[in-house]
Every structure is written in structure tokens, then in C-alpha cells.
């Protein structure tokens, strides 16, 4: 056994903790939304805010650090899948930390102030961003598994199409409002 293999195990285990925990909360939110249970949705969003710095940030940083160590040990810095994985990591980490966490806390604050309708509306908007964020995360996982090279234009194009479609589908109205502003 070598260090690369140890870091690979830690990388995958941390990614599972990060992605698995998030997908579980996301699914719970989707179930609450489908039942139109605003109180349950707010409890779940409160959990997102609570778990952000205690679970998601540490797990994502362990994933990143182990990935960097593997890329260094394996001399992989020029590989497309490593570069794209880092870009995807940055995008989803920043989305989680600066959008999802903050909006979840805002929804919780609104709920605590008795502004249930506003809190639920914030929660629904947050779920749309979360749908896109998880599309990004699963695309990063696909990049890590398929390991495309810079010349794999069909595969890279497919990943780009998935992300563009998810942005249009999940963020479309928000992007249109932003473009008009």
C-alpha cells in the first residue's frame, strides 16, 4: 500500500460523506415540498444551516486536500479530469457556502420571526439552487469516474450539456431576472 492509495480512500470516503449527507437532506426537502409541508421544509433547511460548518465544509475540504495530494503524488495536474474536478469543486463549494448555507439560515430566521410564507418561498428558491448544485456535484463525480482527457470532446460536451440544461431548468427564471437587471 502506498500514500496515493491511502489518500484515494480518504478522498472517496470524504466525498461520500459530503455528497451522501447533502443528498439525504435534499431528498428530505423534496419530500416535504411535495407534501407542501412548509414547517417540515423549514426544519430541514435549519438542518442544512446547522450541518454546513459541522459536516459539509469539513468533508468537502478533506475531499479537496486528499485530491490535491493525489494529484501531486501522481503528477496529474495537467489531466483534464483533475482540472475540471477542481473547477467543479470550487463551484459547488462556493455555491454551498455562500448561497445554500446563507439562504437556509435566512429561511430559518424568517420562520423564527413567524414569516412562514416568506420562509417557505425562500426555501423553494433554495431547493432550485440545490438541484443545480447537486447536478454539478454528480457531474464532478462522473468526471472523476470517466476521467476524460482534453481530446474527449464528446464526453466533455455531454458534461457541458448536462450542466447547461440543469442551469436552464433549475435556475432559468432566476437567470432571466438577473439578465434583465
Short mmCIF file of C-alpha atoms in Angstrom, two decimals:
data_model
loop_
_atom_site.label_atom_id
_atom_site.label_comp_id
_atom_site.label_asym_id
_atom_site.label_seq_id
_atom_site.Cartn_x
_atom_site.Cartn_y
_atom_site.Cartn_z
CA UNK A 1 0.00 0.00 0.00
CA UNK A 2 1.26 3.46 -0.87
CA UNK A 3 0.28 7.00 0.15
CA UNK A 4 -1.62 7.58 -3.09
CA UNK A 5 -3.97 4.70 -2.22
CA UNK A 6 -4.46 5.97 1.34
CA UNK A 7 -5.34 9.45 0.07
CA UNK A 8 -7.61 7.94 -2.58
CA UNK A 9 -9.55 6.05 0.09
CA UNK A 10 -9.85 9.18 2.26
CA UNK A 11 -10.85 11.24 -0.80
CA UNK A 12 -13.64 8.82 -1.75
CA UNK A 13 -14.83 8.36 1.86
CA UNK A 14 -14.99 12.13 2.46
CA UNK A 15 -16.77 12.67 -0.86
CA UNK A 16 -19.31 10.02 0.14
CA UNK A 17 -19.90 11.77 3.47
CA UNK A 18 -20.26 15.16 1.76
CA UNK A 19 -22.44 14.02 -1.12
CA UNK A 20 -24.42 11.44 0.85
CA UNK A 21 -25.27 13.83 3.66
CA UNK A 22 -26.32 16.51 1.24
CA UNK A 23 -28.39 14.20 -0.94
CA UNK A 24 -30.19 12.91 2.15
CA UNK A 25 -31.14 16.42 3.28
CA UNK A 26 -32.03 17.36 -0.31
CA UNK A 27 -34.33 14.31 -0.64
CA UNK A 28 -35.97 15.13 2.68
CA UNK A 29 -36.57 18.68 1.42
CA UNK A 30 -38.06 17.39 -1.83
CA UNK A 31 -40.40 15.06 0.08
CA UNK A 32 -41.51 17.93 2.33
CA UNK A 33 -42.03 20.18 -0.70
CA UNK A 34 -44.11 17.52 -2.47
CA UNK A 35 -46.35 17.30 0.63
CA UNK A 36 -46.41 21.12 0.81
CA UNK A 37 -45.29 20.78 4.42
CA UNK A 38 -43.69 24.18 4.99
CA UNK A 39 -42.92 23.53 8.66
CA UNK A 40 -41.00 20.34 7.81
CA UNK A 41 -39.22 22.14 4.96
CA UNK A 42 -38.08 24.80 7.43
CA UNK A 43 -36.82 22.19 9.89
CA UNK A 44 -34.81 20.57 7.10
CA UNK A 45 -33.41 23.91 5.92
CA UNK A 46 -32.43 24.62 9.51
CA UNK A 47 -30.52 21.35 9.45
CA UNK A 48 -28.69 22.46 6.31
CA UNK A 49 -27.53 25.62 8.06
CA UNK A 50 -26.55 23.62 11.14
CA UNK A 51 -24.69 20.93 9.19
CA UNK A 52 -22.86 23.30 6.83
CA UNK A 53 -19.86 24.15 9.01
CA UNK A 54 -20.03 20.98 11.10
CA UNK A 55 -20.23 18.37 8.31
CA UNK A 56 -20.28 19.63 4.73
CA UNK A 57 -17.34 22.04 4.90
CA UNK A 58 -15.02 19.60 6.73
CA UNK A 59 -15.97 16.68 4.44
CA UNK A 60 -15.54 18.79 1.31
CA UNK A 61 -12.18 20.11 2.49
CA UNK A 62 -10.91 16.60 3.27
CA UNK A 63 -12.06 15.63 -0.24
CA UNK A 64 -10.16 18.59 -1.70
CA UNK A 65 -6.96 18.14 0.30
CA UNK A 66 -6.76 14.42 -0.46
CA UNK A 67 -7.45 15.13 -4.14
CA UNK A 68 -4.66 17.71 -4.22
CA UNK A 69 -2.28 15.27 -2.53
CA UNK A 70 -3.18 12.55 -5.05
CA UNK A 71 -2.75 14.93 -8.00
CA UNK A 72 0.66 15.91 -6.64
CA UNK A 73 1.80 12.36 -5.89
CA UNK A 74 0.52 11.09 -9.25
CA UNK A 75 1.74 14.10 -11.26
CA UNK A 76 -1.81 14.57 -12.57
CA UNK A 77 -2.05 18.37 -12.63
CA UNK A 78 -2.32 18.61 -16.42
CA UNK A 79 -5.07 16.00 -16.75
CA UNK A 80 -8.44 17.37 -17.84
CA UNK A 81 -10.38 15.40 -15.25
CA UNK A 82 -8.27 16.82 -12.41
CA UNK A 83 -8.61 20.42 -13.62
CA UNK A 84 -12.34 20.02 -14.28
CA UNK A 85 -12.82 18.31 -10.93
CA UNK A 86 -11.19 21.25 -9.15
CA UNK A 87 -13.31 23.75 -11.08
CA UNK A 88 -16.43 21.77 -10.20
CA UNK A 89 -15.35 21.50 -6.57
CA UNK A 90 -14.83 25.27 -6.39
CA UNK A 91 -18.20 25.99 -7.99
CA UNK A 92 -20.18 23.68 -5.73
CA UNK A 93 -18.22 24.56 -2.57
CA UNK A 94 -18.80 28.27 -3.16
CA UNK A 95 -22.47 27.69 -4.02
CA UNK A 96 -22.94 25.67 -0.85
CA UNK A 97 -21.09 28.03 1.43
CA UNK A 98 -22.22 31.39 0.05
CA UNK A 99 -25.69 30.61 -1.30
CA UNK A 100 -27.24 27.45 0.15
CA UNK A 101 -25.97 27.88 3.72
CA UNK A 102 -26.86 31.56 3.88
CA UNK A 103 -30.31 31.11 2.31
CA UNK A 104 -31.06 28.19 4.63
CA UNK A 105 -30.17 30.34 7.63
CA UNK A 106 -32.28 33.20 6.22
CA UNK A 107 -35.26 30.86 5.82
CA UNK A 108 -34.78 29.71 9.41
CA UNK A 109 -34.66 33.30 10.64
CA UNK A 110 -37.84 34.16 8.72
CA UNK A 111 -39.55 31.11 10.19
CA UNK A 112 -38.46 32.08 13.72
CA UNK A 113 -39.93 35.55 13.12
CA UNK A 114 -43.24 33.97 12.14
CA UNK A 115 -42.93 34.88 8.47
CA UNK A 116 -43.87 31.39 7.32
CA UNK A 117 -44.87 32.29 3.75
CA UNK A 118 -41.65 34.23 3.14
CA UNK A 119 -39.59 31.46 4.71
CA UNK A 120 -41.28 28.83 2.54
CA UNK A 121 -40.71 30.95 -0.58
CA UNK A 122 -37.02 31.28 0.32
CA UNK A 123 -36.91 27.53 0.88
CA UNK A 124 -38.41 26.81 -2.54
CA UNK A 125 -35.86 29.09 -4.22
CA UNK A 126 -33.09 27.40 -2.27
CA UNK A 127 -34.26 23.99 -3.48
CA UNK A 128 -33.95 25.15 -7.09
CA UNK A 129 -30.34 26.19 -6.48
CA UNK A 130 -29.74 22.91 -4.64
CA UNK A 131 -30.99 20.95 -7.66
CA UNK A 132 -28.41 22.67 -9.83
CA UNK A 133 -25.71 22.27 -7.19
CA UNK A 134 -26.29 18.52 -6.98
CA UNK A 135 -26.24 18.28 -10.76
CA UNK A 136 -22.80 19.92 -10.58
CA UNK A 137 -21.69 17.54 -7.85
CA UNK A 138 -22.80 14.44 -9.72
CA UNK A 139 -21.15 15.79 -12.86
CA UNK A 140 -17.91 16.13 -10.89
CA UNK A 141 -18.32 12.52 -9.75
CA UNK A 142 -18.84 11.50 -13.39
CA UNK A 143 -15.70 13.42 -14.39
CA UNK A 144 -13.75 11.61 -11.66
CA UNK A 145 -15.04 8.20 -12.79
CA UNK A 146 -14.76 8.63 -16.57
CA UNK A 147 -11.51 10.67 -16.39
CA UNK A 148 -11.86 12.42 -19.76
CA UNK A 149 -8.81 13.84 -21.49
CA UNK A 150 -8.73 17.22 -23.19
CA UNK A 151 -9.41 15.48 -26.51
CA UNK A 152 -12.56 13.66 -25.33
CA UNK A 153 -14.81 16.28 -26.90
CA UNK A 154 -17.96 14.15 -26.95
CA UNK A 155 -17.74 13.34 -23.25
CA UNK A 156 -16.76 16.90 -22.30
CA UNK A 157 -19.59 18.21 -24.47
CA UNK A 158 -22.03 15.86 -22.76
CA UNK A 159 -20.96 17.14 -19.33
CA UNK A 160 -21.33 20.74 -20.54
CA UNK A 161 -24.78 19.95 -21.97
CA UNK A 162 -25.90 18.41 -18.68
CA UNK A 163 -24.79 21.49 -16.74
CA UNK A 164 -26.28 23.96 -19.24
CA UNK A 165 -29.58 22.06 -19.25
CA UNK A 166 -29.65 21.95 -15.44
CA UNK A 167 -28.93 25.69 -15.26
CA UNK A 168 -31.78 26.43 -17.68
CA UNK A 169 -34.17 24.01 -15.97
CA UNK A 170 -33.44 24.79 -12.33
CA UNK A 171 -32.15 28.36 -12.43
CA UNK A 172 -33.90 29.62 -15.57
CA UNK A 173 -36.26 32.15 -14.01
CA UNK A 174 -33.57 33.49 -11.71
CA UNK A 175 -31.09 33.79 -14.57
CA UNK A 176 -33.68 35.63 -16.69
CA UNK A 177 -34.38 38.09 -13.86
CA UNK A 178 -30.64 38.60 -13.39
CA UNK A 179 -30.17 39.23 -17.14
CA UNK A 180 -32.93 41.88 -17.11
CA UNK A 181 -31.49 43.70 -14.08
#
